[in-house]
Structure formats: C-alpha cells, structure tokens
mmCIF file of C-alpha atoms in Angstrom:
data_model
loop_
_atom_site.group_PDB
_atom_site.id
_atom_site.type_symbol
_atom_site.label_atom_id
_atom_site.label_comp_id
_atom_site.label_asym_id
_atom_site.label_seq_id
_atom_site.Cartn_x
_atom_site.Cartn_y
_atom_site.Cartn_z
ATOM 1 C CA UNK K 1 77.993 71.166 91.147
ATOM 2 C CA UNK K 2 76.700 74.601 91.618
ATOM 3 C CA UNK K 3 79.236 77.362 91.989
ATOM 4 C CA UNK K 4 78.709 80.228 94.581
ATOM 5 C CA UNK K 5 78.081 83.409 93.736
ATOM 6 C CA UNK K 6 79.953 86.043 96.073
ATOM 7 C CA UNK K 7 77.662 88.539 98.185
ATOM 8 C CA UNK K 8 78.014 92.304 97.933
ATOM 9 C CA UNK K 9 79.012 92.198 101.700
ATOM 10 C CA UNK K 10 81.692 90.072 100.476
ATOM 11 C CA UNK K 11 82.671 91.549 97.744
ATOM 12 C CA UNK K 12 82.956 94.713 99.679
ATOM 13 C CA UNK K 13 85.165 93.139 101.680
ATOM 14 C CA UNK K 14 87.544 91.483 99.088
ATOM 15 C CA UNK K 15 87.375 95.172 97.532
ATOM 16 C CA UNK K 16 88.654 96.804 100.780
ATOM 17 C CA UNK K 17 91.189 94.479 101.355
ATOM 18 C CA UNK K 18 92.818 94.790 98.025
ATOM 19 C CA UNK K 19 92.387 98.581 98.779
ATOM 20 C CA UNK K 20 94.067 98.152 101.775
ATOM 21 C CA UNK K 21 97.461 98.786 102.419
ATOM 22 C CA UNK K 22 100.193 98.099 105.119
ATOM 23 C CA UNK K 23 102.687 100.261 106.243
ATOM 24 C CA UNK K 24 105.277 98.826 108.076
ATOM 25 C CA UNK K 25 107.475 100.703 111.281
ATOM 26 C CA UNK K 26 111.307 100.060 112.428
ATOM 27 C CA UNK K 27 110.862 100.553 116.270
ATOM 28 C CA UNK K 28 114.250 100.159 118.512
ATOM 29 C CA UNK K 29 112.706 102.484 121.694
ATOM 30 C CA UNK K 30 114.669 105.215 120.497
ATOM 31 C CA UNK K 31 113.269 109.117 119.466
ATOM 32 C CA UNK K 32 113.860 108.879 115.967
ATOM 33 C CA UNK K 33 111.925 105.381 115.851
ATOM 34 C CA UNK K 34 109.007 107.416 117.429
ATOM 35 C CA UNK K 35 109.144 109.542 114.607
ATOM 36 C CA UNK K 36 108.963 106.990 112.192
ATOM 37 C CA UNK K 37 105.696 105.987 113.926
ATOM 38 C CA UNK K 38 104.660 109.507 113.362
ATOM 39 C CA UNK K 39 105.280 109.467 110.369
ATOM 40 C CA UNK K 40 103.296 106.671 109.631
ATOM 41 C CA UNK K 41 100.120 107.973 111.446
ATOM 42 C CA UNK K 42 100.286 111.266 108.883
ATOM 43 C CA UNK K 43 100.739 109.233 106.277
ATOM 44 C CA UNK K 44 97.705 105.978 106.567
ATOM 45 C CA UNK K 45 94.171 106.498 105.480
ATOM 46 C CA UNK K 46 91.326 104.971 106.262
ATOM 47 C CA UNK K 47 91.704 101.722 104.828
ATOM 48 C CA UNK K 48 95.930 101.317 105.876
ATOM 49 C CA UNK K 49 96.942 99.249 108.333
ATOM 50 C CA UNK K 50 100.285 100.228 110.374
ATOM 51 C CA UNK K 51 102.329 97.301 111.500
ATOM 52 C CA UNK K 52 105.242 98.477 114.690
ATOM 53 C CA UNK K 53 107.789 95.806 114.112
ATOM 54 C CA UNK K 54 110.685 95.151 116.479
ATOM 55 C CA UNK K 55 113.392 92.108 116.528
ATOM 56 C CA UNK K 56 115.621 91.820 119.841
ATOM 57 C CA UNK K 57 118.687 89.517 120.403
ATOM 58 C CA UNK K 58 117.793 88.657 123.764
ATOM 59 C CA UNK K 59 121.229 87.409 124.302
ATOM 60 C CA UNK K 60 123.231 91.050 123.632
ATOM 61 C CA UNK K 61 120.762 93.413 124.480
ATOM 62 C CA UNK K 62 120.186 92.483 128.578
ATOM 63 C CA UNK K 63 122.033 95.456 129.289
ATOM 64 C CA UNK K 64 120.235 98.247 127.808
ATOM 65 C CA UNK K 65 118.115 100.856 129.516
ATOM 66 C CA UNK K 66 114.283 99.773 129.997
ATOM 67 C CA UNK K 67 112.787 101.888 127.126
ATOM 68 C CA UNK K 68 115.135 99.665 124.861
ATOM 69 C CA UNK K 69 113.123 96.426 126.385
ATOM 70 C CA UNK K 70 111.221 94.709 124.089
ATOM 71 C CA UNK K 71 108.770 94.057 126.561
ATOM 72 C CA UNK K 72 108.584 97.972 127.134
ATOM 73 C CA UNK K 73 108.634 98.844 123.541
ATOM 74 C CA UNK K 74 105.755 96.208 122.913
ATOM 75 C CA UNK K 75 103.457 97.913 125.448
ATOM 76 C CA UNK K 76 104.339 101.575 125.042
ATOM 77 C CA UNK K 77 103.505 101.052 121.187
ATOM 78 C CA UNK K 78 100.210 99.365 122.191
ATOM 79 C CA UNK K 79 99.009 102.036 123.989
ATOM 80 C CA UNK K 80 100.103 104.596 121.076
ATOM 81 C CA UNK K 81 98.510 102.374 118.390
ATOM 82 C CA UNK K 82 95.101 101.957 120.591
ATOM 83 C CA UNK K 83 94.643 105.608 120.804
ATOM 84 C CA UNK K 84 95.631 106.686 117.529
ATOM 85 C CA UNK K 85 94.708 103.896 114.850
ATOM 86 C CA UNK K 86 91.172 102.111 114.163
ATOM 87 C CA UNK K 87 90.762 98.522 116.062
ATOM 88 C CA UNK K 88 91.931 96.061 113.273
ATOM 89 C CA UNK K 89 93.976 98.886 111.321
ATOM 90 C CA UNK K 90 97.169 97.925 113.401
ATOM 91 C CA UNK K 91 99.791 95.708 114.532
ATOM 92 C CA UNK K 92 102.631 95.328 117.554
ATOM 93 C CA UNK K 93 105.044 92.754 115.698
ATOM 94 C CA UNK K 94 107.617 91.898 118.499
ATOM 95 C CA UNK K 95 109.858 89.168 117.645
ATOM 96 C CA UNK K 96 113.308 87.214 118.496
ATOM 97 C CA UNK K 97 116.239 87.295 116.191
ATOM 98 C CA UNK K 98 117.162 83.861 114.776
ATOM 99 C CA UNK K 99 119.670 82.380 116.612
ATOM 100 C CA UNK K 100 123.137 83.498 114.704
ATOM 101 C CA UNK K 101 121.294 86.053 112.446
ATOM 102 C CA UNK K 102 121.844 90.465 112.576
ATOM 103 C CA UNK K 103 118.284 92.127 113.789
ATOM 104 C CA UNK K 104 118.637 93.913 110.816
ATOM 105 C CA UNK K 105 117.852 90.870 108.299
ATOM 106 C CA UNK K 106 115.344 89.765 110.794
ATOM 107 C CA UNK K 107 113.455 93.249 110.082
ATOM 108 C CA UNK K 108 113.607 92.861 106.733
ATOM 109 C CA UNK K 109 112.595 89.513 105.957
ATOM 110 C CA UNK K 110 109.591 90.071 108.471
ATOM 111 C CA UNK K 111 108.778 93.293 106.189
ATOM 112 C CA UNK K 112 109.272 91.412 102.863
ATOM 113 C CA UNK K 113 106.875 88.014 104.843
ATOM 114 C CA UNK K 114 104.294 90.840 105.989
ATOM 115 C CA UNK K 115 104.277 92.173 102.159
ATOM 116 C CA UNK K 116 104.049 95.393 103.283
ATOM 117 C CA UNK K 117 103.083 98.711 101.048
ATOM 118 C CA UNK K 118 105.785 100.869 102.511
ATOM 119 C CA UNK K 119 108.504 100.852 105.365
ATOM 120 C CA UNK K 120 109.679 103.472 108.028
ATOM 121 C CA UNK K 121 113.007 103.424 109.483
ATOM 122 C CA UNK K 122 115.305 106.386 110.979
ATOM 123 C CA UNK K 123 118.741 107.409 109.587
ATOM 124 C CA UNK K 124 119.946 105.121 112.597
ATOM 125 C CA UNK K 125 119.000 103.568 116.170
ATOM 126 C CA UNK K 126 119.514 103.821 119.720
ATOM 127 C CA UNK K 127 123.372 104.120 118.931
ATOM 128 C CA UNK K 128 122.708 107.936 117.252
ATOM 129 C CA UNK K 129 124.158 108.848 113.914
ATOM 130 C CA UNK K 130 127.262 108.191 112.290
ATOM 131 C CA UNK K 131 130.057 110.859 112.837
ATOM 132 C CA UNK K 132 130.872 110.387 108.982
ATOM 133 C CA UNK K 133 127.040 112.087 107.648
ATOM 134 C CA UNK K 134 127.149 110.016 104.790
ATOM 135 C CA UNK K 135 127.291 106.901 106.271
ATOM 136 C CA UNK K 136 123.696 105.525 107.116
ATOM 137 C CA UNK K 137 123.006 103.272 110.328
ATOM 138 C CA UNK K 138 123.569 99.678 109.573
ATOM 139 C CA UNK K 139 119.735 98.936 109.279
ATOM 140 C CA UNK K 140 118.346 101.563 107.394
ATOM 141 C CA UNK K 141 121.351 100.897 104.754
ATOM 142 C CA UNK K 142 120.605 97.083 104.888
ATOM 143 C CA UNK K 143 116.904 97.865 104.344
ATOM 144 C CA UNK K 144 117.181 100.079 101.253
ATOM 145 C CA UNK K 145 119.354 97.683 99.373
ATOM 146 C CA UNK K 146 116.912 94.236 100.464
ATOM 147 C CA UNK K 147 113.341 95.517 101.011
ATOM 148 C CA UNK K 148 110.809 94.751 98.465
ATOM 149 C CA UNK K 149 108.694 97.924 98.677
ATOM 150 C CA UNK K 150 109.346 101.615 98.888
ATOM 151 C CA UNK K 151 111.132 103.099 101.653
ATOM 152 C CA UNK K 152 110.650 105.978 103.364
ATOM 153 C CA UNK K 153 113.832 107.193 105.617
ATOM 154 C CA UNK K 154 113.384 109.734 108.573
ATOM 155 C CA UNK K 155 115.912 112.001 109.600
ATOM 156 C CA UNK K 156 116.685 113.742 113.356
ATOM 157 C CA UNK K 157 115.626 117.270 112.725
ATOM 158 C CA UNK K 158 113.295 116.976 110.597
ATOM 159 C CA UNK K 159 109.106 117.626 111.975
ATOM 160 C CA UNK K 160 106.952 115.159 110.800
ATOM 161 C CA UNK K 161 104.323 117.018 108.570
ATOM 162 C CA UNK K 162 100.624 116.630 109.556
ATOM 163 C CA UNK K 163 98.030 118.413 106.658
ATOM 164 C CA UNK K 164 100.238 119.097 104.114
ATOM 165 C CA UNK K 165 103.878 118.193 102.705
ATOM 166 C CA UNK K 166 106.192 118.821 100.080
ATOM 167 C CA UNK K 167 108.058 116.176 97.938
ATOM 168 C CA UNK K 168 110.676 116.426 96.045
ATOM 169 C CA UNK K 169 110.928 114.361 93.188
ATOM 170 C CA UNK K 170 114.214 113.479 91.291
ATOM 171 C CA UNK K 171 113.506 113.137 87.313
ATOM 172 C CA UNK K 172 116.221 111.989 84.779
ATOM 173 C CA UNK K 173 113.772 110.333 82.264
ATOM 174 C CA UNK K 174 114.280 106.228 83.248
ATOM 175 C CA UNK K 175 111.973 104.047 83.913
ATOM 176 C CA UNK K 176 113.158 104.312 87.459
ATOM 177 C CA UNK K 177 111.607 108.091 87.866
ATOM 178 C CA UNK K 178 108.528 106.998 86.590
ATOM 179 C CA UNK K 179 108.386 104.088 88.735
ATOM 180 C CA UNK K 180 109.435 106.501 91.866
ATOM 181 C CA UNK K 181 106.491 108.709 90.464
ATOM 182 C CA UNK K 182 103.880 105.686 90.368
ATOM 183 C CA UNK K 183 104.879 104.721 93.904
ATOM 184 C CA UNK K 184 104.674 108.689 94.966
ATOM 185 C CA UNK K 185 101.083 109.123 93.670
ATOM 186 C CA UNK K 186 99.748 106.525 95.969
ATOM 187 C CA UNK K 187 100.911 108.386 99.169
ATOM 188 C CA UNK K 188 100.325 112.044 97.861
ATOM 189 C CA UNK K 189 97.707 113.925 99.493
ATOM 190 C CA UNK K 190 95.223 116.126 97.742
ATOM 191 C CA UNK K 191 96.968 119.339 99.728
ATOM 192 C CA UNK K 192 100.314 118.341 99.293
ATOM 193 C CA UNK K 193 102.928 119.542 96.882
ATOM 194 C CA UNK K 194 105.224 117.738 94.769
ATOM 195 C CA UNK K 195 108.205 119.568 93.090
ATOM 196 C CA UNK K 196 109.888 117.278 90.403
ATOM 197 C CA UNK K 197 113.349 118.384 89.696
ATOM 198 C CA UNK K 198 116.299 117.767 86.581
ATOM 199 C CA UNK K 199 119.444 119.022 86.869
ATOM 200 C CA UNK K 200 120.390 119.505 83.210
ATOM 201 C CA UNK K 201 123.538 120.369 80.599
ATOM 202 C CA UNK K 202 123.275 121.509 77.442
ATOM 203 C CA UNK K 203 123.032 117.959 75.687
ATOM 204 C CA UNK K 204 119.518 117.714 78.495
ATOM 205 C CA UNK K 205 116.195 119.125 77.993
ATOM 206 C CA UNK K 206 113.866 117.678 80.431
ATOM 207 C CA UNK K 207 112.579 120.182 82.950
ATOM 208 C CA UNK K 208 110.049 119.451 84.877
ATOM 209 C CA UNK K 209 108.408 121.639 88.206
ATOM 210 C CA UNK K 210 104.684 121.355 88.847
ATOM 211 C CA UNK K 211 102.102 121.593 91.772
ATOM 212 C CA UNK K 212 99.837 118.599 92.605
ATOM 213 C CA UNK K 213 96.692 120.557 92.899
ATOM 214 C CA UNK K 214 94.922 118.281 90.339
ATOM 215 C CA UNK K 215 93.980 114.597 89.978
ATOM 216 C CA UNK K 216 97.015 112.565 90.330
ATOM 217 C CA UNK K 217 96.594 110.379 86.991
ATOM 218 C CA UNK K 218 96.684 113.459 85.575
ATOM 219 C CA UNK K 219 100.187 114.556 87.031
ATOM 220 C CA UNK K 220 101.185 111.109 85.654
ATOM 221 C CA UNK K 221 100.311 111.503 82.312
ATOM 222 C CA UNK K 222 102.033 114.286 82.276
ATOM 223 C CA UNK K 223 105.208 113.509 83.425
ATOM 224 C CA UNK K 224 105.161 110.351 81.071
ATOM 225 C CA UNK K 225 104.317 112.407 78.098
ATOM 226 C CA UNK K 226 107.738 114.713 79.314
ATOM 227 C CA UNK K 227 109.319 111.361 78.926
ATOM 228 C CA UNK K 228 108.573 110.488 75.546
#
C-alpha cells in the first residue's frame, strides 16, 4: 500500500496546532473572575486559545443573584469572548457539577481533561476574601495543589497589565526555579521585565537580577549556567 504524504496546508496546520496553546479561565460572575479573563486577553497571542470555564451545583446555588447564573455568566462571557478573541481562538465551557462532587474538583478535572497551557483563577469567589490574608479561597487553593499546568493567581487590587509587565522570579538553584523559569519564558513578552531574585546568607552565593530585553533562550542559558 502506498503511504500518504502530508500537504504543506496540512502540515501548516499540524504546525499551528502544536504551536497553539490554551489558556484556561475560573469564571464564578464575580469582579475578580472578570479579571482573570483580563488577564487572559493580555496574556494570549495569536495562535492561544482562551477557554471561560464555569461548573454550577444547580441544586445550592438557586438562590444567588442573576450575574451568579450560569445561564447569565454563559452569555455575558460570549459576548466578551466574540468581541475580543479571533472566531475559533475561544471557548464558553459551562458545565454541571457531578452529582455529590465540590465545583472546585469539577474545575479542575475539566482543566486537567481540556490539557490546558495555563489556568486563571482569583484569590477567591463570589464569597470575597478570607478575613485571615493568608488563607486562599477554597478553589484557588484546591487548584494549585491538583492542576497539571502552571497557574497564574489574580489578586483584588491589583490592574491587569496591558503592553508591558514585570515578573518576579524566585531563584534558589533547584530544578524547580528552572522549571518555573522554562514555564515563564513561554508567556514573557518581548517588552516585559523579569527580575529574578535570591535571598542569600553567607553559606549562599547565587544572585541573580537581570532585564529581559534579549532573546529569551538566551536569559535561559544564563540562568542555568548561574546554576551550575
């Protein structure tokens, strides 16, 4: 039998969907979630896709203001998503949460089942933040600790950045920093800044602050080489 060849068209194709990645949004209706939508506009390029995902427990939640209606939330994000993203460079995910099972694991196992790139999810929901600061809502905490990809977590005050951002990097020398700095090179933008930063004693001598004003491989192999 006679195998087929691929054609450039699709190769192009296979090529831009490898290139292609998918950042995935925690929506609940509330501001912060909004945010977390902006952050994902400033953040996808041409090729990203931006998935909105919301689960709703249509059993506890018939008591909730409109904006917190899944049927609300499905067509206010619509409308968002048509007038800021690409046709076919987004997604409304609206879905039910299994019978007996916490929203929160239903987000993340659609997350982790969408293999997404990156998620977006606010310091907490429609509730508001803890009065304890360092406790996290219950599904941002959740999502850190069972989400297969990076996470990015939004806070209240902060303005989502639009041209240009800085980001601070933690550096101790593991394998963990360099994997944080692999996953950080993918999002950096050409403008933005990236501070890396080692707290030190005496017995310590890695110190590392730079500016990402060059190609990023480069930045890599330079932090790797502070490594070795």
């Amino acid at each position: 039998s006679t195998r087929r060849t691929m054609s450039e068209e699709e190769k192009n194709e296979q090529q831009q969907q490898q290139q292609q990645r998918s950042i995935m949004v925690a929506i609940d209706g509330s501001s912060l979630s909004h945010k977390c939508f902006d952050m994902a506009l400033s953040l996808r390029q041409k090729e990203d896709k931006v998935v909105v995902g919301h689960v709703f427990d249509q059993s506890k939640k018939s008591y909730l203001p409109p904006k917190y209606n899944w049927n609300n939330i499905k067509e206010t994000y619509e409308t968002h998503c048509v007038s800021s993203i690409p046709k076919g460079k987004y997604e409304v995910f609206i879905t039910e949460a299994e019978k007996g099972e916490k929203p929160r694991v239903s987000v993340v196992k659609m997350t982790n089942k969408l293999k997404s790139s990156l998620f977006i999810v606010g310091t907490h929901g429609r509730k508001g933040p803890k009065t304890d600061a360092t406790i996290l809502g219950s599904t941002v905490d959740y999502s850190l600790r069972r989400v297969f990809c990076p996470v990015i977590v939004i806070k209240e005050k902060k303005e989502i950045f639009d041209e240009t951002a800085t980001w601070l990097l933690c550096v101790d020398g593991s394998k963990n920093t360099e994997n944080a700095f692999d996953v950080l090179s993918k999002w950096v933008r050409p403008a933005d800044t990236v501070i890396g930063v080692h707290v030190f004693n005496q017995r310590s001598r890695l110190r590392c602050f730079f500016h990402v004003d060059w190609d990023v491989v480069a930045a890599i192999s330079l932090l790797r080489c502070l490594f070795e």
